[in-house]
Amino acid sequence: MFDDIAFWLGYLTNGKHLAWYASFQFTIFAAVMGGLFAILFGLTGAMLKSSRFWPLRLLGTLYSSIVRGVPDVLFFLFFPLAFEQAVEWLVATQVCSPEMIAAQTAAWPPCGEANWYLDTPQYLMLASVSLGIVYGAFASNVIHGAMRSVPKGQLEAARAYGMSAAQVMWRIHIRQMWVYALPGLSNVWMLIIKATSLLSLLQIADIVLWADRLGAPNFLPTVGLVHDDWRWRYYLVLFVFYILATWVSERGFEALMRRAGRGILSEGRV
Amino acid sequence: MQAFLSDLGFMAPAVMFNIYFAAASIPIGFVLAIFLALGKASSNPLISRLSRGYIYAFRGSPLFIQFFMFYSLALSLNVALWKPWGLSGVVLHPLFMGPLVLILNTAAYTAEIFYGALRAVPGGELEAARAYGMKPAQQFRRVTWPNLIRLAWPAYTNEVVFLFHATAIVYFALPVVGGQKDLMITAKDLFERDYNAFLHFSVAALFFLCVSLVVFFVFGLIYRRLIRHMPPQPGLRFSFNWLR
């Protein structure tokens, strides 16, 4: 009995498991940063959409409909690759001489000196930005709708007080918009949480990759077979982890909505 | 231009795999979702709890994890079950495993849509049906179901498009067997050959966009038929729904 407990304690705290627990930071970081970027891109998109100049309006609409019209995983893969290549191309125009380009045998980069090697923090940042771009398109639609729900009287009153257009926007419009946007933003947040499971596609050693490594049949020459294929148990743990994360966020957003909706009749309580 | 056309040629067979995954899972997921939605609305606490839990679990966790979980589960049951039954070639094949997980996933999302529609079915019509002496089965077939499907159809259309987009990750979780590559794997392989991210991923995106538009068109036609007896509504049109 005690042997069993000691074994499981030892097993669950061995180096690989500790690395697995540590890798949760990547997932949490990507979710939080992705969420912040999504708000940023969402606000920008919503402002573009309600802009007075039609080219900006078109840009906002194109942004949200194109990003939304293709699978998130496609954009999630495409953006970091494209960004890396764009930087490499920019560097190549500066550092590559014609001889170096002629000497390069691989298709990319133009010359070896322009190669940009990305490590985990950089990939993580790129992944967060691409999460932000993808779900910013969703958020822009939510925010756009919420901005239209702010009572017109509030804006008129602000203008009557002599506020400039920018002041009305920041002090009144965006302040009051959150109450209407929160239910939609909570859904976007759930989508971002679920999308963080894709981090391993960008060579980040995240919780999914570690679960796969830890669960794979484990054979040590000195001991023999430690365990056979346990991957499904590890994935089950992740399955439960994500459900719990969803549940916790739901409760969190409920509290946030109650707080944002205080002093406002009915609307905040939906 | 030449490269663009050759990409179109490369990806035309690949898109068939995505369409297969969606087409194989939508009908079964649809039927399963009806039962789940009815289960969630059931007055039997056990059935209601179970359906509720199922829907919550599958909507609250990533499809990517669900793929890994069910595939590795199937792998570890291989020696005990599939192999003795001579089924391992079928069960472990992505063309079986992919739709299976997609069915489980889409059933949960669709059930939530149907449950919302079920609660919006006008109570007066049900009372009228009861007053006519209809049996429960008759009530469902003649009153509840037509109302439910009509209310749920626009949201269901979006769910189908989301499901089609979700087929993009099937082969990131399951092994590619015998060169059966879908759009994403084809785009990735082409990218690894000449590192032209902009071309290959754009062409793949174009395919996804085109099929999504076809889905919207076809489902729009069905919706027009579903509401043909209703007074014409001004400016009825389909737009992307933003959230799944």
Short mmCIF file of C-alpha atoms in Angstrom, two decimals:
data_model
loop_
_atom_site.label_atom_id
_atom_site.label_comp_id
_atom_site.label_asym_id
_atom_site.label_seq_id
_atom_site.Cartn_x
_atom_site.Cartn_y
_atom_site.Cartn_z
CA MET A 1 0.00 0.00 0.00
CA PHE A 2 2.65 2.49 1.11
CA ASP A 3 4.95 1.11 -1.53
CA ASP A 4 2.29 1.90 -4.11
CA ILE A 5 1.87 5.46 -2.87
CA ALA A 6 5.63 5.94 -2.79
CA PHE A 7 5.91 4.55 -6.30
CA TRP A 8 3.23 6.81 -7.72
CA LEU A 9 4.64 9.85 -5.91
CA GLY A 10 8.05 9.05 -7.33
CA TYR A 11 6.69 8.34 -10.78
CA LEU A 12 4.61 11.51 -10.95
CA THR A 13 7.48 13.71 -9.76
CA ASN A 14 10.25 12.35 -11.95
CA GLY A 15 12.12 14.79 -14.18
CA LYS A 16 10.02 14.25 -17.26
CA HIS A 17 6.79 14.77 -15.34
CA LEU A 18 8.15 17.95 -13.80
CA ALA A 19 8.98 19.16 -17.32
CA TRP A 20 5.42 18.33 -18.30
CA TYR A 21 3.99 20.34 -15.40
CA ALA A 22 6.35 23.22 -16.27
CA SER A 23 5.15 23.19 -19.87
CA PHE A 24 1.70 24.31 -18.73
CA GLN A 25 3.25 27.78 -18.55
CA PHE A 26 3.47 27.86 -22.36
CA THR A 27 -0.21 27.05 -22.73
CA ILE A 28 -1.24 29.60 -20.13
CA PHE A 29 1.08 32.25 -21.56
CA ALA A 30 -0.23 31.68 -25.10
CA ALA A 31 -3.83 31.86 -23.89
CA VAL A 32 -3.35 35.07 -21.91
CA MET A 33 -1.21 36.84 -24.51
CA GLY A 34 -3.43 35.56 -27.31
CA GLY A 35 -6.43 36.92 -25.44
CA LEU A 36 -4.80 40.34 -25.01
CA PHE A 37 -3.81 40.47 -28.68
CA ALA A 38 -7.32 39.36 -29.65
CA ILE A 39 -8.78 42.30 -27.70
CA LEU A 40 -6.28 44.63 -29.35
CA PHE A 41 -6.97 43.36 -32.88
CA GLY A 42 -10.67 43.15 -32.10
CA LEU A 43 -10.82 46.78 -31.02
CA THR A 44 -8.83 47.83 -34.10
CA GLY A 45 -11.04 45.75 -36.37
CA ALA A 46 -14.21 47.14 -34.81
CA MET A 47 -12.95 50.72 -35.18
CA LEU A 48 -12.06 50.05 -38.82
CA LYS A 49 -15.48 48.56 -39.44
CA SER A 50 -17.30 51.57 -38.07
CA SER A 51 -14.92 54.03 -39.72
CA ARG A 52 -16.27 56.87 -41.84
CA PHE A 53 -13.87 56.22 -44.70
CA TRP A 54 -14.91 53.34 -46.90
CA PRO A 55 -11.36 52.00 -47.59
CA LEU A 56 -10.88 51.48 -43.85
CA ARG A 57 -14.36 49.95 -43.57
CA LEU A 58 -13.49 47.59 -46.40
CA LEU A 59 -10.22 46.69 -44.70
CA GLY A 60 -12.02 45.89 -41.45
CA THR A 61 -14.63 43.78 -43.18
CA LEU A 62 -12.04 41.96 -45.28
CA TYR A 63 -9.95 41.23 -42.20
CA SER A 64 -12.78 39.66 -40.28
CA SER A 65 -14.33 37.74 -43.15
CA ILE A 66 -11.10 36.33 -44.60
CA VAL A 67 -9.66 35.23 -41.29
CA ARG A 68 -13.03 33.77 -40.34
CA GLY A 69 -13.56 32.06 -43.70
CA VAL A 70 -10.52 29.79 -43.40
CA PRO A 71 -9.75 27.27 -40.64
CA ASP A 72 -7.98 28.70 -37.61
CA VAL A 73 -5.27 26.06 -37.80
CA LEU A 74 -4.37 27.15 -41.33
CA PHE A 75 -3.81 30.72 -40.25
CA PHE A 76 -2.13 29.57 -37.07
CA LEU A 77 0.48 27.72 -39.13
CA PHE A 78 0.71 30.28 -41.89
CA PHE A 79 1.32 33.45 -39.91
CA PRO A 80 4.50 32.44 -38.00
CA LEU A 81 5.99 30.91 -41.15
CA ALA A 82 5.14 33.95 -43.24
CA PHE A 83 6.42 36.35 -40.61
CA GLU A 84 9.69 34.45 -40.28
CA GLN A 85 10.14 34.45 -44.05
CA ALA A 86 9.34 38.13 -44.34
CA VAL A 87 11.97 38.99 -41.73
CA GLU A 88 14.49 36.71 -43.40
CA TRP A 89 13.79 38.31 -46.77
CA LEU A 90 14.24 41.75 -45.23
CA VAL A 91 17.53 40.71 -43.65
CA ALA A 92 18.61 39.09 -46.92
CA THR A 93 18.23 42.36 -48.83
CA GLN A 94 20.75 43.86 -46.40
CA VAL A 95 23.35 41.19 -45.71
CA CYS A 96 23.34 38.87 -48.74
CA SER A 97 25.82 39.59 -51.52
CA PRO A 98 25.15 38.17 -55.01
CA GLU A 99 27.93 35.61 -54.54
CA MET A 100 26.36 34.35 -51.33
CA ILE A 101 22.99 34.03 -53.01
CA ALA A 102 24.59 32.15 -55.90
CA ALA A 103 26.34 29.83 -53.45
CA GLN A 104 23.10 29.01 -51.58
CA THR A 105 21.76 25.61 -52.59
CA ALA A 106 18.59 25.37 -50.47
CA ALA A 107 15.37 27.02 -51.63
CA TRP A 108 15.19 29.25 -48.57
CA PRO A 109 16.67 31.47 -47.07
CA PRO A 110 18.37 33.43 -49.89
CA CYS A 111 21.68 33.08 -48.11
CA GLY A 112 22.80 31.30 -44.98
CA GLU A 113 23.51 34.53 -43.13
CA ALA A 114 19.89 35.62 -43.40
CA ASN A 115 18.66 32.51 -41.63
CA TRP A 116 16.63 33.34 -38.53
CA TYR A 117 16.55 30.58 -36.00
CA LEU A 118 13.50 30.86 -33.75
CA ASP A 119 13.55 29.41 -30.26
CA THR A 120 10.63 28.59 -28.01
CA PRO A 121 9.92 32.08 -26.54
CA GLN A 122 9.92 33.60 -30.01
CA TYR A 123 7.66 30.90 -31.40
CA LEU A 124 5.41 31.35 -28.40
CA MET A 125 5.17 35.08 -29.08
CA LEU A 126 4.42 34.45 -32.77
CA ALA A 127 1.83 31.86 -31.79
CA SER A 128 0.20 34.37 -29.43
CA VAL A 129 0.10 37.01 -32.15
CA SER A 130 -1.46 34.60 -34.62
CA LEU A 131 -4.01 33.51 -32.02
CA GLY A 132 -4.66 37.22 -31.53
CA ILE A 133 -5.14 37.82 -35.24
CA VAL A 134 -7.46 34.85 -35.73
CA TYR A 135 -9.62 35.40 -32.67
CA GLY A 136 -9.32 39.18 -33.01
CA ALA A 137 -11.46 38.76 -36.11
CA PHE A 138 -14.10 37.03 -33.97
CA ALA A 139 -13.70 39.64 -31.24
CA SER A 140 -13.96 42.51 -33.71
CA ASN A 141 -17.39 41.29 -34.69
CA VAL A 142 -18.47 40.98 -31.07
CA ILE A 143 -17.11 44.42 -30.22
CA HIS A 144 -18.61 45.96 -33.34
CA GLY A 145 -22.02 44.67 -32.31
CA ALA A 146 -21.51 45.81 -28.72
CA MET A 147 -20.54 49.32 -29.78
CA ARG A 148 -23.81 49.61 -31.62
CA SER A 149 -25.70 48.53 -28.51
CA VAL A 150 -24.46 51.44 -26.41
CA PRO A 151 -27.45 53.77 -25.96
CA LYS A 152 -27.27 56.70 -28.37
CA GLY A 153 -28.32 59.08 -25.61
CA GLN A 154 -25.07 58.47 -23.75
CA LEU A 155 -23.01 59.50 -26.79
CA GLU A 156 -25.23 62.51 -27.45
CA ALA A 157 -24.86 63.61 -23.85
CA ALA A 158 -21.07 63.30 -24.12
CA ARG A 159 -21.06 65.38 -27.28
CA ALA A 160 -23.31 67.93 -25.62
CA TYR A 161 -20.71 68.25 -22.87
CA GLY A 162 -18.29 69.34 -25.61
CA MET A 163 -16.17 66.19 -25.79
CA SER A 164 -14.21 65.66 -28.98
CA ALA A 165 -14.88 62.59 -31.14
CA ALA A 166 -11.85 60.79 -29.69
CA GLN A 167 -12.94 61.62 -26.15
CA VAL A 168 -16.45 60.31 -26.80
CA MET A 169 -14.91 57.16 -28.22
CA TRP A 170 -12.53 56.44 -25.34
CA ARG A 171 -14.34 57.82 -22.35
CA ILE A 172 -17.92 56.87 -23.13
CA HIS A 173 -18.26 54.51 -26.06
CA ILE A 174 -15.54 51.94 -25.31
CA ARG A 175 -16.11 52.20 -21.53
CA GLN A 176 -19.76 51.29 -21.86
CA MET A 177 -19.28 48.80 -24.66
CA TRP A 178 -17.80 46.09 -22.38
CA VAL A 179 -21.09 45.23 -20.73
CA TYR A 180 -22.57 44.27 -24.07
CA ALA A 181 -19.38 42.66 -25.38
CA LEU A 182 -18.57 40.44 -22.39
CA PRO A 183 -20.90 37.52 -23.21
CA GLY A 184 -19.46 37.32 -26.74
CA LEU A 185 -15.90 37.84 -25.56
CA SER A 186 -16.33 35.02 -23.09
CA ASN A 187 -17.08 32.71 -26.02
CA VAL A 188 -14.01 34.01 -27.88
CA TRP A 189 -11.92 33.31 -24.79
CA MET A 190 -13.18 29.70 -24.70
CA LEU A 191 -12.17 29.34 -28.35
CA ILE A 192 -8.69 30.71 -27.55
CA ILE A 193 -8.26 28.28 -24.66
CA LYS A 194 -9.16 25.40 -26.93
CA ALA A 195 -6.86 26.68 -29.68
CA THR A 196 -3.86 26.64 -27.34
CA SER A 197 -3.83 22.87 -27.77
CA LEU A 198 -2.37 23.50 -31.24
CA LEU A 199 0.90 24.96 -29.91
CA SER A 200 2.78 21.72 -30.52
CA LEU A 201 2.29 22.26 -34.27
CA LEU A 202 4.78 25.13 -33.97
CA GLN A 203 7.46 22.94 -32.36
CA ILE A 204 6.71 24.26 -28.90
CA ALA A 205 7.20 21.52 -26.28
CA ASP A 206 3.77 22.15 -24.79
CA ILE A 207 1.51 19.96 -22.68
CA VAL A 208 0.31 17.95 -25.67
CA LEU A 209 3.81 17.08 -26.85
CA TRP A 210 4.87 16.08 -23.33
CA ALA A 211 1.77 13.97 -22.85
CA ASP A 212 2.67 12.13 -26.03
CA ARG A 213 6.28 11.60 -24.91
CA LEU A 214 5.35 10.52 -21.38
CA GLY A 215 2.64 8.15 -22.46
CA ALA A 216 4.60 6.39 -25.17
CA PRO A 217 5.63 2.83 -24.25
CA ASN A 218 8.50 3.20 -21.82
CA PHE A 219 11.30 0.67 -22.03
CA LEU A 220 14.45 0.88 -19.93
CA PRO A 221 17.30 -1.58 -20.66
CA THR A 222 17.96 -2.03 -16.92
CA VAL A 223 14.36 -2.58 -15.78
CA GLY A 224 12.57 -3.80 -18.87
CA LEU A 225 9.15 -2.49 -19.82
CA VAL A 226 8.17 0.22 -17.32
CA HIS A 227 4.74 0.72 -18.83
CA ASP A 228 3.13 0.05 -22.17
CA ASP A 229 1.18 2.56 -24.20
CA TRP A 230 -0.33 4.95 -21.63
CA ARG A 231 -0.92 7.83 -23.98
CA TRP A 232 -4.67 7.72 -23.66
CA ARG A 233 -4.39 8.25 -19.90
CA TYR A 234 -2.28 11.33 -20.40
CA TYR A 235 -4.64 12.67 -23.03
CA LEU A 236 -7.53 11.96 -20.70
CA VAL A 237 -5.80 14.17 -18.13
CA LEU A 238 -5.51 16.95 -20.72
CA PHE A 239 -9.16 16.42 -21.72
CA VAL A 240 -10.18 16.94 -18.10
CA PHE A 241 -7.76 19.86 -17.74
CA TYR A 242 -9.35 21.70 -20.65
CA ILE A 243 -12.87 21.03 -19.36
CA LEU A 244 -11.84 22.42 -15.98
CA ALA A 245 -10.22 25.44 -17.64
CA THR A 246 -13.49 26.07 -19.49
CA TRP A 247 -15.48 25.71 -16.29
CA VAL A 248 -13.21 28.08 -14.36
CA SER A 249 -13.35 30.68 -17.16
CA GLU A 250 -17.12 30.42 -17.23
CA ARG A 251 -17.30 31.19 -13.53
CA GLY A 252 -14.75 33.98 -13.95
CA PHE A 253 -16.69 35.61 -16.76
CA GLU A 254 -19.91 35.35 -14.78
CA ALA A 255 -18.26 37.29 -11.96
CA LEU A 256 -16.82 39.78 -14.44
CA MET A 257 -20.22 40.32 -16.04
CA ARG A 258 -21.86 40.84 -12.67
CA ARG A 259 -19.22 43.43 -11.87
CA ALA A 260 -19.34 45.19 -15.24
CA GLY A 261 -23.11 45.21 -15.16
CA ARG A 262 -23.51 46.76 -11.71
CA GLY A 263 -25.35 50.05 -11.84
CA ILE A 264 -26.75 49.17 -15.26
CA LEU A 265 -30.31 47.93 -15.45
CA SER A 266 -30.93 44.43 -16.83
CA GLU A 267 -28.46 44.40 -19.74
CA GLY A 268 -25.46 43.32 -17.71
CA ARG A 269 -27.31 40.41 -16.18
CA VAL A 270 -27.85 38.41 -19.32
CA MET B 1 0.63 31.72 -62.34
CA GLN B 2 1.91 28.34 -63.49
CA ALA B 3 2.73 27.46 -59.89
CA PHE B 4 -0.75 28.55 -58.81
CA LEU B 5 -2.42 26.30 -61.38
CA SER B 6 -0.24 23.33 -60.48
CA ASP B 7 -1.12 23.90 -56.82
CA LEU B 8 -4.79 23.86 -57.72
CA GLY B 9 -4.19 20.50 -59.43
CA PHE B 10 -2.31 19.13 -56.42
CA MET B 11 -4.98 20.13 -53.96
CA ALA B 12 -8.08 19.13 -55.90
CA PRO B 13 -7.76 15.47 -54.84
CA ALA B 14 -6.72 16.55 -51.35
CA VAL B 15 -9.90 18.53 -50.75
CA MET B 16 -11.89 15.35 -51.33
CA PHE B 17 -10.53 13.99 -48.04
CA ASN B 18 -11.75 17.05 -46.17
CA ILE B 19 -15.12 16.77 -47.87
CA TYR B 20 -15.23 13.05 -47.06
CA PHE B 21 -14.55 13.68 -43.36
CA ALA B 22 -17.27 16.32 -43.18
CA ALA B 23 -19.78 14.37 -45.27
CA ALA B 24 -19.24 11.16 -43.31
CA SER B 25 -19.70 12.79 -39.92
CA ILE B 26 -22.50 15.29 -40.55
CA PRO B 27 -25.47 12.89 -41.06
CA ILE B 28 -24.62 10.63 -38.12
CA GLY B 29 -23.75 13.59 -35.92
CA PHE B 30 -27.09 15.14 -36.84
CA VAL B 31 -29.08 12.10 -35.72
CA LEU B 32 -27.02 11.71 -32.55
CA ALA B 33 -27.51 15.40 -31.77
CA ILE B 34 -31.31 15.07 -31.89
CA PHE B 35 -31.19 12.36 -29.24
CA LEU B 36 -28.71 14.34 -27.15
CA ALA B 37 -30.83 17.49 -27.33
CA LEU B 38 -33.96 15.55 -26.35
CA GLY B 39 -31.95 13.90 -23.60
CA LYS B 40 -30.79 17.24 -22.25
CA ALA B 41 -34.39 18.46 -22.19
CA SER B 42 -35.61 15.18 -20.69
CA SER B 43 -37.37 15.20 -17.34
CA ASN B 44 -35.51 12.06 -16.30
CA PRO B 45 -32.65 13.43 -14.18
CA LEU B 46 -30.24 10.62 -15.10
CA ILE B 47 -30.67 11.04 -18.88
CA SER B 48 -30.62 14.79 -18.57
CA ARG B 49 -27.44 14.82 -16.47
CA LEU B 50 -25.67 12.40 -18.80
CA SER B 51 -26.53 14.35 -21.95
CA ARG B 52 -25.64 17.62 -20.25
CA GLY B 53 -22.27 16.25 -19.16
CA TYR B 54 -21.51 14.82 -22.58
CA ILE B 55 -22.33 18.10 -24.32
CA TYR B 56 -20.33 20.12 -21.80
CA ALA B 57 -17.29 17.85 -22.01
CA PHE B 58 -17.12 17.80 -25.78
CA ARG B 59 -17.78 21.49 -26.19
CA GLY B 60 -15.37 22.39 -23.41
CA SER B 61 -12.30 20.56 -24.68
CA PRO B 62 -10.30 20.95 -27.87
CA LEU B 63 -11.05 18.69 -30.82
CA PHE B 64 -7.30 18.19 -31.18
CA ILE B 65 -7.11 16.54 -27.75
CA GLN B 66 -10.21 14.47 -28.50
CA PHE B 67 -8.52 13.12 -31.63
CA PHE B 68 -5.38 12.16 -29.70
CA MET B 69 -7.38 10.67 -26.86
CA PHE B 70 -9.63 8.44 -28.95
CA TYR B 71 -6.87 7.42 -31.31
CA SER B 72 -4.51 6.42 -28.52
CA LEU B 73 -7.37 4.64 -26.77
CA ALA B 74 -8.07 2.70 -29.94
CA LEU B 75 -4.37 1.91 -30.24
CA SER B 76 -4.13 0.52 -26.74
CA LEU B 77 -7.25 -1.61 -27.24
CA ASN B 78 -5.77 -2.99 -30.44
CA VAL B 79 -4.19 -6.11 -28.97
CA ALA B 80 -7.18 -6.93 -26.78
CA LEU B 81 -10.03 -6.20 -29.17
CA TRP B 82 -9.45 -5.17 -32.76
CA LYS B 83 -6.73 -7.62 -33.61
CA PRO B 84 -8.57 -10.77 -32.49
CA TRP B 85 -11.62 -9.53 -34.35
CA GLY B 86 -9.51 -8.79 -37.41
CA LEU B 87 -10.64 -5.17 -37.39
CA SER B 88 -7.43 -3.30 -36.65
CA GLY B 89 -7.02 -2.22 -40.29
CA VAL B 90 -10.47 -0.63 -40.18
CA VAL B 91 -10.65 0.82 -36.68
CA LEU B 92 -7.18 2.38 -36.69
CA HIS B 93 -7.56 3.82 -40.18
CA PRO B 94 -7.84 7.63 -40.22
CA LEU B 95 -10.75 7.38 -42.63
CA PHE B 96 -12.65 5.59 -39.82
CA MET B 97 -11.13 7.25 -36.76
CA GLY B 98 -11.44 10.79 -38.18
CA PRO B 99 -15.19 10.71 -38.80
CA LEU B 100 -15.75 8.88 -35.51
CA VAL B 101 -14.21 11.66 -33.42
CA LEU B 102 -15.76 14.35 -35.59
CA ILE B 103 -19.18 12.72 -35.05
CA LEU B 104 -18.72 12.72 -31.27
CA ASN B 105 -17.59 16.35 -31.40
CA THR B 106 -20.17 17.76 -33.78
CA ALA B 107 -22.98 15.88 -32.04
CA ALA B 108 -22.25 17.88 -28.88
CA TYR B 109 -22.16 21.24 -30.65
CA THR B 110 -25.23 20.46 -32.74
CA ALA B 111 -27.10 19.17 -29.70
CA GLU B 112 -26.53 22.50 -27.97
CA ILE B 113 -28.00 24.30 -31.01
CA PHE B 114 -30.96 21.92 -31.14
CA TYR B 115 -31.52 22.24 -27.40
CA GLY B 116 -31.69 26.01 -27.74
CA ALA B 117 -34.17 25.64 -30.59
CA LEU B 118 -36.17 23.06 -28.65
CA ARG B 119 -36.71 25.53 -25.85
CA ALA B 120 -37.82 28.17 -28.36
CA VAL B 121 -40.56 26.00 -29.88
CA PRO B 122 -43.81 27.96 -29.31
CA GLY B 123 -45.67 26.51 -26.34
CA GLY B 124 -49.06 27.40 -27.78
CA GLU B 125 -48.55 25.10 -30.74
CA LEU B 126 -47.72 22.23 -28.41
CA GLU B 127 -50.82 22.94 -26.36
CA ALA B 128 -52.89 22.97 -29.52
CA ALA B 129 -51.38 19.63 -30.53
CA ARG B 130 -52.25 18.18 -27.14
CA ALA B 131 -55.74 19.59 -27.40
CA TYR B 132 -56.10 17.72 -30.70
CA GLY B 133 -55.27 14.56 -28.80
CA MET B 134 -51.91 13.90 -30.45
CA LYS B 135 -49.70 11.30 -28.84
CA PRO B 136 -46.19 12.41 -27.72
CA ALA B 137 -44.57 10.81 -30.78
CA GLN B 138 -47.08 12.56 -33.03
CA GLN B 139 -46.50 15.85 -31.25
CA PHE B 140 -42.79 15.56 -31.85
CA ARG B 141 -43.09 14.62 -35.49
CA ARG B 142 -45.77 17.13 -36.44
CA VAL B 143 -45.13 20.13 -34.21
CA THR B 144 -41.85 20.09 -32.31
CA TRP B 145 -39.56 18.82 -35.04
CA PRO B 146 -40.64 21.16 -37.87
CA ASN B 147 -40.34 24.13 -35.54
CA LEU B 148 -37.05 22.96 -34.10
CA ILE B 149 -35.31 22.40 -37.41
CA ARG B 150 -36.52 25.72 -38.77
CA LEU B 151 -35.27 27.61 -35.73
CA ALA B 152 -31.98 25.75 -35.60
CA TRP B 153 -31.14 25.75 -39.30
CA PRO B 154 -29.14 29.01 -39.58
CA ALA B 155 -26.99 28.10 -36.57
CA TYR B 156 -26.68 24.54 -37.84
CA THR B 157 -25.39 25.85 -41.17
CA ASN B 158 -22.58 27.58 -39.32
CA GLU B 159 -21.83 24.46 -37.34
CA VAL B 160 -21.44 22.51 -40.58
CA VAL B 161 -18.97 25.10 -41.90
CA PHE B 162 -17.09 24.98 -38.59
CA LEU B 163 -16.99 21.20 -38.81
CA PHE B 164 -15.60 21.43 -42.33
CA HIS B 165 -12.90 23.78 -41.07
CA ALA B 166 -12.21 21.39 -38.21
CA THR B 167 -11.37 18.62 -40.69
CA ALA B 168 -8.12 20.56 -41.26
CA ILE B 169 -6.61 19.13 -38.09
CA VAL B 170 -7.54 15.48 -38.65
CA TYR B 171 -4.19 14.54 -40.14
CA PHE B 172 -2.22 16.58 -37.63
CA ALA B 173 -3.45 14.15 -34.99
CA LEU B 174 -3.79 10.94 -37.00
CA PRO B 175 -1.13 9.31 -39.18
CA VAL B 176 -1.26 9.77 -42.94
CA VAL B 177 -1.86 6.35 -44.48
CA GLY B 178 -0.88 5.53 -48.05
CA GLY B 179 -0.46 9.07 -49.34
CA GLN B 180 -4.02 10.01 -48.42
CA LYS B 181 -3.25 13.64 -47.69
CA ASP B 182 -5.83 16.29 -46.98
CA LEU B 183 -5.51 19.98 -47.80
CA MET B 184 -3.37 21.00 -44.83
CA ILE B 185 -0.87 18.16 -45.20
CA THR B 186 -0.61 18.79 -48.94
CA ALA B 187 0.01 22.49 -48.33
CA LYS B 188 2.58 21.69 -45.67
CA ASP B 189 4.41 19.18 -47.88
CA LEU B 190 4.47 21.60 -50.80
CA PHE B 191 5.74 24.29 -48.45
CA GLU B 192 8.55 22.06 -47.22
CA ARG B 193 9.58 21.48 -50.84
CA ASP B 194 10.06 25.10 -51.95
CA TYR B 195 9.29 27.23 -48.88
CA ASN B 196 6.68 29.31 -50.65
CA ALA B 197 4.29 29.77 -47.72
CA PHE B 198 2.22 32.48 -49.34
CA LEU B 199 1.29 30.48 -52.42
CA HIS B 200 0.54 27.07 -50.93
CA PHE B 201 -1.36 28.18 -47.86
CA SER B 202 -3.37 30.69 -49.88
CA VAL B 203 -4.44 28.01 -52.32
CA ALA B 204 -5.48 25.75 -49.43
CA ALA B 205 -7.36 28.67 -47.90
CA LEU B 206 -9.08 29.27 -51.23
CA PHE B 207 -10.31 25.68 -51.29
CA PHE B 208 -11.66 25.96 -47.76
CA LEU B 209 -13.35 29.23 -48.61
CA CYS B 210 -14.94 27.86 -51.80
CA VAL B 211 -16.35 24.76 -50.12
CA SER B 212 -17.66 26.90 -47.24
CA LEU B 213 -19.46 29.13 -49.73
CA VAL B 214 -20.98 26.09 -51.43
CA VAL B 215 -22.18 24.85 -48.04
CA PHE B 216 -23.73 28.22 -47.30
CA PHE B 217 -25.45 28.21 -50.69
CA VAL B 218 -26.86 24.69 -50.44
CA PHE B 219 -27.97 25.09 -46.83
CA GLY B 220 -29.49 28.44 -47.77
CA LEU B 221 -31.60 26.70 -50.42
CA ILE B 222 -32.76 24.15 -47.85
CA TYR B 223 -33.59 26.94 -45.45
CA ARG B 224 -35.66 28.69 -48.12
CA ARG B 225 -37.61 25.47 -48.52
CA LEU B 226 -38.04 25.06 -44.75
CA ILE B 227 -39.58 28.51 -44.42
CA ARG B 228 -41.51 28.52 -47.70
CA HIS B 229 -44.88 28.74 -45.95
CA MET B 230 -43.87 31.65 -43.73
CA PRO B 231 -44.54 35.26 -44.65
CA PRO B 232 -41.54 36.64 -46.55
CA GLN B 233 -39.05 38.24 -44.25
CA PRO B 234 -37.28 41.39 -45.31
CA GLY B 235 -33.59 41.07 -46.14
CA LEU B 236 -33.15 37.45 -45.14
CA ARG B 237 -29.57 36.55 -45.77
CA PHE B 238 -26.85 34.30 -44.54
CA SER B 239 -23.79 35.70 -42.94
CA PHE B 240 -20.96 34.03 -41.13
CA ASN B 241 -21.90 33.41 -37.58
CA TRP B 242 -18.93 34.33 -35.51
CA LEU B 243 -18.92 31.84 -32.76
CA ARG B 244 -19.18 28.17 -32.55
#
